XYZ file of N, CA and C in Angstrom:
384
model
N -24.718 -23.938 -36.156
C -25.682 -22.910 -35.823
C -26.989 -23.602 -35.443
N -27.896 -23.125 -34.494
C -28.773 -23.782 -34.005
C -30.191 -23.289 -35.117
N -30.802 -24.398 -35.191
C -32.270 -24.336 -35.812
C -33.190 -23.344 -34.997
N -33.742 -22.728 -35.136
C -34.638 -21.609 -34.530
C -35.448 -22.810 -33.898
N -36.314 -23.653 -35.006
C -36.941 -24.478 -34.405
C -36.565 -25.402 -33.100
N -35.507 -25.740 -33.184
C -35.323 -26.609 -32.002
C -35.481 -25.604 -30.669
N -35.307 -24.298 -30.556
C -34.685 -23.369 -29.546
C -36.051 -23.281 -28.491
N -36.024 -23.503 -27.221
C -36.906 -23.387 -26.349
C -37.449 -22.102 -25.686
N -38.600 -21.261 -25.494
C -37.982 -20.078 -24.895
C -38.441 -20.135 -23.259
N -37.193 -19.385 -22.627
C -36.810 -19.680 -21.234
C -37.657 -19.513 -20.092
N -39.051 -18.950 -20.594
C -40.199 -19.532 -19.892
C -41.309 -20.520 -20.046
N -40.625 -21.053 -21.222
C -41.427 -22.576 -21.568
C -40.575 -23.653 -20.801
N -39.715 -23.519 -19.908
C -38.288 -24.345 -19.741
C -38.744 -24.367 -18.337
N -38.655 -25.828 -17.370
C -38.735 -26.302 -16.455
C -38.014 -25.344 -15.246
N -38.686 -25.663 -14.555
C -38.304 -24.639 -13.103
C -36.573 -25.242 -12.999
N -36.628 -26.651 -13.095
C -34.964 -26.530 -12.690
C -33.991 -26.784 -13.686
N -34.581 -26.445 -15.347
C -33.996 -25.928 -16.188
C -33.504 -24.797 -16.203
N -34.626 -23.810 -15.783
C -34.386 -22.890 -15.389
C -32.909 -22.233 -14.813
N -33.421 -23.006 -13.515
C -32.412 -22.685 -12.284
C -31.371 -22.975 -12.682
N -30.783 -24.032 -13.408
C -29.639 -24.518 -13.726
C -28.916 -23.849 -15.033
N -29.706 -23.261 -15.590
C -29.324 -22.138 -16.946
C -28.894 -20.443 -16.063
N -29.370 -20.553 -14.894
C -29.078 -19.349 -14.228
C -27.916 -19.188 -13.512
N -27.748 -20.441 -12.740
C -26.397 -20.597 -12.383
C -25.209 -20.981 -13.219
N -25.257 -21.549 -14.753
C -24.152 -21.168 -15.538
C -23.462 -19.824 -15.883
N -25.240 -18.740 -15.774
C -24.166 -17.285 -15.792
C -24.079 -17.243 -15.007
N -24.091 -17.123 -13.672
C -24.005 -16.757 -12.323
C -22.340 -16.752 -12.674
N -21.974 -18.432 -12.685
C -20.745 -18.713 -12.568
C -19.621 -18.166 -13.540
N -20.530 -17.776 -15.291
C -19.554 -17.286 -15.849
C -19.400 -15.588 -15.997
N -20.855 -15.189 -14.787
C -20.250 -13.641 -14.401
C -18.991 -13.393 -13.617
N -19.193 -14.410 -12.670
C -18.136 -14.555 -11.369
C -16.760 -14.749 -12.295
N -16.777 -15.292 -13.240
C -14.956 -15.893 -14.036
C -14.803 -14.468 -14.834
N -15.404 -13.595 -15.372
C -15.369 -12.712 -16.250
C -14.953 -11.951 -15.315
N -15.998 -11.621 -13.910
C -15.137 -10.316 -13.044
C -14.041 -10.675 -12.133
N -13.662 -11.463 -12.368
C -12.363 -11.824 -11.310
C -11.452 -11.738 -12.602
N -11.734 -12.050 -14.339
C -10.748 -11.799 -14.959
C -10.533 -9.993 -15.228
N -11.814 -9.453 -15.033
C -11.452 -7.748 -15.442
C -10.661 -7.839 -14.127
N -10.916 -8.039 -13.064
C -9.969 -7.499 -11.730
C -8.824 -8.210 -11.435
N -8.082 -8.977 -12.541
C -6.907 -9.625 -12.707
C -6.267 -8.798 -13.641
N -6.976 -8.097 -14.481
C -6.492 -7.137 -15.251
C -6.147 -5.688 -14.974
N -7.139 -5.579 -13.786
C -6.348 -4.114 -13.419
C -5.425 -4.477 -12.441
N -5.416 -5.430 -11.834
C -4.181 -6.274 -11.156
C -2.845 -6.040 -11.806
N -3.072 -6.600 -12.733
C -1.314 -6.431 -13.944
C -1.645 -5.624 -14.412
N -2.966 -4.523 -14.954
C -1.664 -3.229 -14.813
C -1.421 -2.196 -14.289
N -2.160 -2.467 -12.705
C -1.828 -1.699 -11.798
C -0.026 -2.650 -11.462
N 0.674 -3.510 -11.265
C 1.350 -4.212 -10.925
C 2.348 -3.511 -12.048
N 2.390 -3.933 -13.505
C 3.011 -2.779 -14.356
C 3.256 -1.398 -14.436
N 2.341 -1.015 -14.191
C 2.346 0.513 -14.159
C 3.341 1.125 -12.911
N 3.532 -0.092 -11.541
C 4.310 0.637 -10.451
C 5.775 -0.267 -10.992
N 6.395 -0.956 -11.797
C 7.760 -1.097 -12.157
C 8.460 -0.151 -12.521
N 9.692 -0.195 -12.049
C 10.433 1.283 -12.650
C 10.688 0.932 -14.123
N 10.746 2.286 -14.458
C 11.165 2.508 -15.826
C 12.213 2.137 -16.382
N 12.931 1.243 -17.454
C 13.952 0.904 -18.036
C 14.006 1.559 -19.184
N 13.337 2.472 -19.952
C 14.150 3.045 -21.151
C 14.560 4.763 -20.293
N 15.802 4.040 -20.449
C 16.802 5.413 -20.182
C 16.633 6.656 -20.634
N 16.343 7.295 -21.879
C 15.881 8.120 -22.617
C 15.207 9.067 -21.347
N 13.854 7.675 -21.676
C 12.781 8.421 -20.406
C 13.286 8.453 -19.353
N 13.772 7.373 -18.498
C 14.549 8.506 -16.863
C 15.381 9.574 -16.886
N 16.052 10.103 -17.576
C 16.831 10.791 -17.654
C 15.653 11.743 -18.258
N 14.828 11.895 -19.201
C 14.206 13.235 -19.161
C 13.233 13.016 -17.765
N 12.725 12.358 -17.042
C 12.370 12.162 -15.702
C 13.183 13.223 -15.105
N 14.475 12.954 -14.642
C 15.648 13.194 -13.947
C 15.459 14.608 -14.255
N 15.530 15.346 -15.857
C 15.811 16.264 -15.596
C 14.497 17.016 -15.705
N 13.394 16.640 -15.118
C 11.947 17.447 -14.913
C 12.470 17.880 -13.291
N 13.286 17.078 -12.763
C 13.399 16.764 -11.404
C 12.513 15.950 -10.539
N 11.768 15.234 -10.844
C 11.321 13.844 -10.322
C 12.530 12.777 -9.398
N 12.008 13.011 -8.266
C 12.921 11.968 -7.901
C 13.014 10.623 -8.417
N 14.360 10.048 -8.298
C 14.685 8.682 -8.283
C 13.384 7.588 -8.372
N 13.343 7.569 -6.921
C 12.529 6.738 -6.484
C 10.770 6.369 -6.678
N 10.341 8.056 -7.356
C 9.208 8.290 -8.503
C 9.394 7.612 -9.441
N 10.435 7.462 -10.030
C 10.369 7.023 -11.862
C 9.870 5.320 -11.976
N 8.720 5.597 -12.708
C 8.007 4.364 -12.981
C 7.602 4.144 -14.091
N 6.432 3.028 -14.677
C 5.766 3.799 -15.651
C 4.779 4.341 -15.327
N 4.113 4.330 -14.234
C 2.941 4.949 -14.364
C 3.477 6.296 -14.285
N 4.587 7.074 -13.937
C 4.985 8.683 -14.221
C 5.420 8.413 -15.268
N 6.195 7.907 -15.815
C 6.426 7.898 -17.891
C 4.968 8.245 -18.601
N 4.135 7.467 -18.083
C 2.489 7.788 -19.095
C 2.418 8.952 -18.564
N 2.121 9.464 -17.519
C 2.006 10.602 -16.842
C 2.823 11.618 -17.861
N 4.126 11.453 -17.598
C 4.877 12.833 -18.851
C 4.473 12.520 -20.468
N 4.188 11.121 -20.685
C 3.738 11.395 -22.323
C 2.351 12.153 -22.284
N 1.488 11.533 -21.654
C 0.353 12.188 -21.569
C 0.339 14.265 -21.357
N 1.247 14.206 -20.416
C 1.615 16.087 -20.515
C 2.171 16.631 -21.354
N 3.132 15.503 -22.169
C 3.944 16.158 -23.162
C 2.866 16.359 -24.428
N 1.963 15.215 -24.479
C 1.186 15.393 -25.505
C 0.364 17.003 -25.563
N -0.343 16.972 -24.253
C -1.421 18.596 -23.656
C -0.039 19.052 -24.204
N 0.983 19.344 -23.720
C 1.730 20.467 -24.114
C 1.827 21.119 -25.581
N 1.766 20.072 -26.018
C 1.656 19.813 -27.666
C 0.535 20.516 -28.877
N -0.561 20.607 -28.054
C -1.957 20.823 -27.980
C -3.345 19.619 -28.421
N -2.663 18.448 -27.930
C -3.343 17.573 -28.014
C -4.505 17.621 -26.973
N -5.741 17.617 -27.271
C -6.890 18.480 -26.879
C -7.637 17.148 -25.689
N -7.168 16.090 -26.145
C -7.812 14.545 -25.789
C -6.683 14.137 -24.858
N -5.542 14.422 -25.242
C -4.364 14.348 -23.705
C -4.761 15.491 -22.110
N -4.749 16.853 -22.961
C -5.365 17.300 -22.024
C -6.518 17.184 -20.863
N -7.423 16.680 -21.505
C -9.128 16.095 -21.048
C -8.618 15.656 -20.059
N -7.694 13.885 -20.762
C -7.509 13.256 -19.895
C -6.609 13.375 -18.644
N -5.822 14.224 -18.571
C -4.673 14.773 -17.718
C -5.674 15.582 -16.635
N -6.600 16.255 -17.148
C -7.502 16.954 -16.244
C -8.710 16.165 -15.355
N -8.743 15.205 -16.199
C -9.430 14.388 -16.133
C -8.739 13.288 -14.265
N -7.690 13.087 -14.901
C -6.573 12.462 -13.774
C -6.744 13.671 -12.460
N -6.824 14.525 -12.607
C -6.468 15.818 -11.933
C -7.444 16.126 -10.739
N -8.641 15.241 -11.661
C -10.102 16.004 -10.993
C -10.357 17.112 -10.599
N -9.571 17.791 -11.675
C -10.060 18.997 -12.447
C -11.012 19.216 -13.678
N -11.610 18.261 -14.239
C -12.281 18.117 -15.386
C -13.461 19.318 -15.562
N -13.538 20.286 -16.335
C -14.112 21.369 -16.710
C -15.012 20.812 -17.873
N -16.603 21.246 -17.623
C -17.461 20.976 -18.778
C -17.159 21.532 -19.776
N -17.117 20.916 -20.950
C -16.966 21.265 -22.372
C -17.406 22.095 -22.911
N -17.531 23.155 -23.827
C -18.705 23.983 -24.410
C -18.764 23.404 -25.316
N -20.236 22.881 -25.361
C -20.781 22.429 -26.573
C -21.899 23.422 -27.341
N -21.365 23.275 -28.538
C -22.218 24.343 -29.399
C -23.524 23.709 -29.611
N -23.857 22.615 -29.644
C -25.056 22.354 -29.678
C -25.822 22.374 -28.600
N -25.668 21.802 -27.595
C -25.872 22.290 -26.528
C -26.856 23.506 -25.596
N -25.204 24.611 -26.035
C -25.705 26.247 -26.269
C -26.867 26.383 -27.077
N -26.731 25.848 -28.475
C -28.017 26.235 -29.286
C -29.201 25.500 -28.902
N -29.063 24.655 -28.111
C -30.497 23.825 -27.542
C -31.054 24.947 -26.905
N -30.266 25.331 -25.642
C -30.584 26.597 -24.751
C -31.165 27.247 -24.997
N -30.416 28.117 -26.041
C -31.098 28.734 -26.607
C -32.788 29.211 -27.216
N -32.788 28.461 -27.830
C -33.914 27.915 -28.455
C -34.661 27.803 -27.532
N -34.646 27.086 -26.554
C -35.646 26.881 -25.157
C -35.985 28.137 -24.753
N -35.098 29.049 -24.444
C -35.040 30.604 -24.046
C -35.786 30.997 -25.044
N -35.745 30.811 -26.096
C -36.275 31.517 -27.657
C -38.134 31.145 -27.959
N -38.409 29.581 -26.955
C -39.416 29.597 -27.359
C -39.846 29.690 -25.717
N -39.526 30.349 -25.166
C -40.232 30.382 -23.670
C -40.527 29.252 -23.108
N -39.731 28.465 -23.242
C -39.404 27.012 -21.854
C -40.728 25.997 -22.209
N -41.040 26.205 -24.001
C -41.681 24.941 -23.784
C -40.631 24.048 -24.937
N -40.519 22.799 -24.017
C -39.765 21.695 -24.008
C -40.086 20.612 -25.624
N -41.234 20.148 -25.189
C -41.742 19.708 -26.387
C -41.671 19.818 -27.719
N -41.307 21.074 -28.048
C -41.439 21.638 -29.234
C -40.033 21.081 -29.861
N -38.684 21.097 -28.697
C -37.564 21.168 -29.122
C -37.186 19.470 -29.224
N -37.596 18.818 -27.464
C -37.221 17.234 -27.772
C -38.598 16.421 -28.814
C-alpha cells in the first residue's frame, strides 16, 4: 500500500509526467472497451446457436416457431414470457421492455409528490 506521503498530486507532476500518466489510461480505456465489445460479441455469437436441450425445442416446436427460429436467443425469449405469464412483474418489464412497448410505472410516490405540488399551488421549494 502506498504511503500518502510519498504520493504526488497530478498537478504538482511534470508536463510530461503528466502526459505520460494520460496515455496509460488512454490505452487502458481502449483494452477495457474492446473487452466490453468482445463481450457482447460472444454473447451476441451465443445467443444466435441453436438450441440443444430438446425439452426446449420441442416446447419451441409446439408454440409453432419454426425450425430454423430455434435458438437461444428465442429459448430466453420463451423463459422470459413464460416467466410474465407466471406473473413475474420484472419478466414482464423486461419483455416490454424488448418490445418497445415499455409503459411508465405508477409510482405512488411520485403521485403523492404531485400532489402536494397541486396542494401547495406550484411552489416547488417547499417540497424539494
Amino acid at each position: 500500500m502506498a504511503n500518502e506521503e510519498n504520493l504526488i498530486p497530478f498537478n504538482e507532476r511534470t508536463e510530461s509526467e503528466q502526459r505520460q500518466i494520460a496515455q496509460k489510461g488512454g490505452i487502458a480505456s481502449g483494452v477495457a472497451r474492446r473487452r466490453k465489445r468482445s463481450m457482447k460479441e460472444a454473447a451476441d455469437y451465443y445467443l444466435s446457436l441453436p438450441e440443444t436441450d430438446r425439452r426446449r425445442v420441442n416446447a419451441l416446436l409446439r408454440d409453432e416457431v419454426d425450425n430454423e427460429d430455434i435458438d437461444n436467443q428465442m429459448s430466453v425469449v420463451m423463459g422470459i414470457t413464460e416467466a410474465a405469464k407466471r406473473g413475474d412483474a420484472r419478466a414482464a418489464g423486461v419483455l416490454l421492455k424488448m418490445l418497445g412497448e415499455e409503459t411508465v410505472q405508477e409510482d405512488p410516490a411520485a403521485d403523492a409528490l404531485e400532489a402536494a405540488r397541486k396542494l401547495l399551488g406550484g411552489v416547488d421549494s417547499a417540497i424539494d
